[in-house]
Amino acid sequence: MMPFGKHHGTSWPELPLDYLQWLVRQTEMDADVIYCGRREIERRQQAEP
């Protein structure tokens, strides 16, 4: 679940891809949040045919 902001309480798979991409580029973001964002992006890429 996203711990803060506009998408607070939203599960990672439900977050928009453009938001995840923005999130992982933020240098001041919590490392755990960046890790989860990257992991979700990778999961989606692996799921593509």
Short mmCIF file of N, CA and C in Angstrom, two decimals:
data_model
loop_
_atom_site.label_atom_id
_atom_site.label_comp_id
_atom_site.label_asym_id
_atom_site.label_seq_id
_atom_site.Cartn_x
_atom_site.Cartn_y
_atom_site.Cartn_z
N MET A 1 0.83 -1.19 0.00
CA MET A 1 0.00 0.00 0.00
C MET A 1 0.88 1.26 0.00
N MET A 2 0.47 2.18 -0.80
CA MET A 2 1.19 3.45 -0.85
C MET A 2 1.00 4.16 0.48
N PRO A 3 2.11 4.52 1.16
CA PRO A 3 2.00 5.05 2.52
C PRO A 3 1.67 6.54 2.64
N PHE A 4 1.60 7.27 1.53
CA PHE A 4 1.38 8.72 1.63
C PHE A 4 0.87 9.29 0.32
N GLY A 5 0.53 10.57 0.38
CA GLY A 5 0.22 11.34 -0.82
C GLY A 5 -1.11 11.06 -1.48
N LYS A 6 -1.19 11.48 -2.72
CA LYS A 6 -2.40 11.39 -3.53
C LYS A 6 -2.95 9.97 -3.58
N HIS A 7 -2.07 8.99 -3.61
CA HIS A 7 -2.48 7.59 -3.74
C HIS A 7 -2.37 6.82 -2.42
N HIS A 8 -2.40 7.54 -1.31
CA HIS A 8 -2.31 6.91 0.01
C HIS A 8 -3.33 5.79 0.14
N GLY A 9 -2.87 4.60 0.56
CA GLY A 9 -3.75 3.47 0.77
C GLY A 9 -4.01 2.63 -0.47
N THR A 10 -3.48 3.05 -1.62
CA THR A 10 -3.66 2.30 -2.85
C THR A 10 -2.61 1.19 -2.92
N SER A 11 -3.01 0.00 -3.34
CA SER A 11 -2.04 -1.09 -3.44
C SER A 11 -1.11 -0.83 -4.63
N TRP A 12 0.10 -1.36 -4.54
CA TRP A 12 1.11 -1.12 -5.58
C TRP A 12 0.61 -1.52 -6.97
N PRO A 13 -0.04 -2.67 -7.15
CA PRO A 13 -0.51 -3.03 -8.49
C PRO A 13 -1.56 -2.08 -9.07
N GLU A 14 -2.22 -1.32 -8.23
CA GLU A 14 -3.26 -0.40 -8.69
C GLU A 14 -2.72 0.99 -9.02
N LEU A 15 -1.47 1.27 -8.69
CA LEU A 15 -0.91 2.59 -8.95
C LEU A 15 -0.65 2.77 -10.44
N PRO A 16 -0.89 3.97 -10.97
CA PRO A 16 -0.61 4.23 -12.38
C PRO A 16 0.89 4.11 -12.67
N LEU A 17 1.23 3.57 -13.83
CA LEU A 17 2.63 3.37 -14.18
C LEU A 17 3.40 4.69 -14.21
N ASP A 18 2.80 5.74 -14.74
CA ASP A 18 3.51 7.02 -14.79
C ASP A 18 3.83 7.54 -13.39
N TYR A 19 2.97 7.27 -12.44
CA TYR A 19 3.24 7.67 -11.06
C TYR A 19 4.41 6.86 -10.49
N LEU A 20 4.43 5.55 -10.74
CA LEU A 20 5.54 4.72 -10.28
C LEU A 20 6.86 5.18 -10.88
N GLN A 21 6.85 5.51 -12.16
CA GLN A 21 8.06 5.97 -12.83
C GLN A 21 8.54 7.29 -12.23
N TRP A 22 7.63 8.17 -11.92
CA TRP A 22 7.99 9.43 -11.27
C TRP A 22 8.56 9.15 -9.88
N LEU A 23 7.90 8.29 -9.15
CA LEU A 23 8.27 7.98 -7.78
C LEU A 23 9.71 7.50 -7.66
N VAL A 24 10.11 6.57 -8.52
CA VAL A 24 11.45 5.99 -8.41
C VAL A 24 12.55 6.97 -8.83
N ARG A 25 12.20 8.06 -9.47
CA ARG A 25 13.19 9.08 -9.86
C ARG A 25 13.43 10.12 -8.77
N GLN A 26 12.65 10.09 -7.71
CA GLN A 26 12.76 11.10 -6.67
C GLN A 26 13.95 10.79 -5.75
N THR A 27 14.90 11.71 -5.68
CA THR A 27 16.11 11.48 -4.90
C THR A 27 15.88 11.57 -3.40
N GLU A 28 14.88 12.29 -2.98
CA GLU A 28 14.61 12.46 -1.55
C GLU A 28 13.60 11.46 -1.01
N MET A 29 13.15 10.54 -1.85
CA MET A 29 12.13 9.56 -1.46
C MET A 29 12.74 8.50 -0.55
N ASP A 30 11.93 7.98 0.35
CA ASP A 30 12.34 6.89 1.24
C ASP A 30 12.81 5.70 0.40
N ALA A 31 13.92 5.10 0.79
CA ALA A 31 14.51 3.99 0.03
C ALA A 31 13.55 2.80 -0.08
N ASP A 32 12.78 2.53 0.94
CA ASP A 32 11.84 1.41 0.89
C ASP A 32 10.73 1.66 -0.13
N VAL A 33 10.29 2.89 -0.23
CA VAL A 33 9.25 3.24 -1.20
C VAL A 33 9.80 3.11 -2.62
N ILE A 34 11.02 3.58 -2.84
CA ILE A 34 11.65 3.45 -4.15
C ILE A 34 11.80 1.97 -4.51
N TYR A 35 12.24 1.17 -3.56
CA TYR A 35 12.40 -0.27 -3.81
C TYR A 35 11.07 -0.89 -4.23
N CYS A 36 10.01 -0.60 -3.51
CA CYS A 36 8.70 -1.17 -3.83
C CYS A 36 8.22 -0.69 -5.20
N GLY A 37 8.47 0.57 -5.51
CA GLY A 37 8.08 1.10 -6.81
C GLY A 37 8.83 0.41 -7.95
N ARG A 38 10.13 0.24 -7.78
CA ARG A 38 10.92 -0.46 -8.81
C ARG A 38 10.48 -1.90 -8.97
N ARG A 39 10.22 -2.55 -7.86
CA ARG A 39 9.77 -3.94 -7.91
C ARG A 39 8.45 -4.07 -8.66
N GLU A 40 7.53 -3.13 -8.43
CA GLU A 40 6.24 -3.17 -9.13
C GLU A 40 6.41 -2.91 -10.62
N ILE A 41 7.27 -1.97 -10.99
CA ILE A 41 7.53 -1.72 -12.41
C ILE A 41 8.10 -2.98 -13.06
N GLU A 42 9.06 -3.62 -12.41
CA GLU A 42 9.65 -4.85 -12.95
C GLU A 42 8.61 -5.96 -13.07
N ARG A 43 7.73 -6.08 -12.09
CA ARG A 43 6.68 -7.10 -12.13
C ARG A 43 5.79 -6.89 -13.35
N ARG A 44 5.43 -5.65 -13.61
CA ARG A 44 4.58 -5.36 -14.76
C ARG A 44 5.28 -5.64 -16.08
N GLN A 45 6.57 -5.34 -16.15
CA GLN A 45 7.33 -5.59 -17.37
C GLN A 45 7.43 -7.09 -17.64
N GLN A 46 7.59 -7.89 -16.60
CA GLN A 46 7.70 -9.33 -16.76
C GLN A 46 6.36 -9.95 -17.14
N ALA A 47 5.27 -9.31 -16.77
CA ALA A 47 3.94 -9.83 -17.06
C ALA A 47 3.50 -9.54 -18.50
N GLU A 48 4.19 -8.62 -19.17
CA GLU A 48 3.83 -8.29 -20.55
C GLU A 48 4.18 -9.45 -21.46
N PRO A 49 3.32 -9.72 -22.45
CA PRO A 49 3.60 -10.82 -23.39
C PRO A 49 4.76 -10.54 -24.31
#
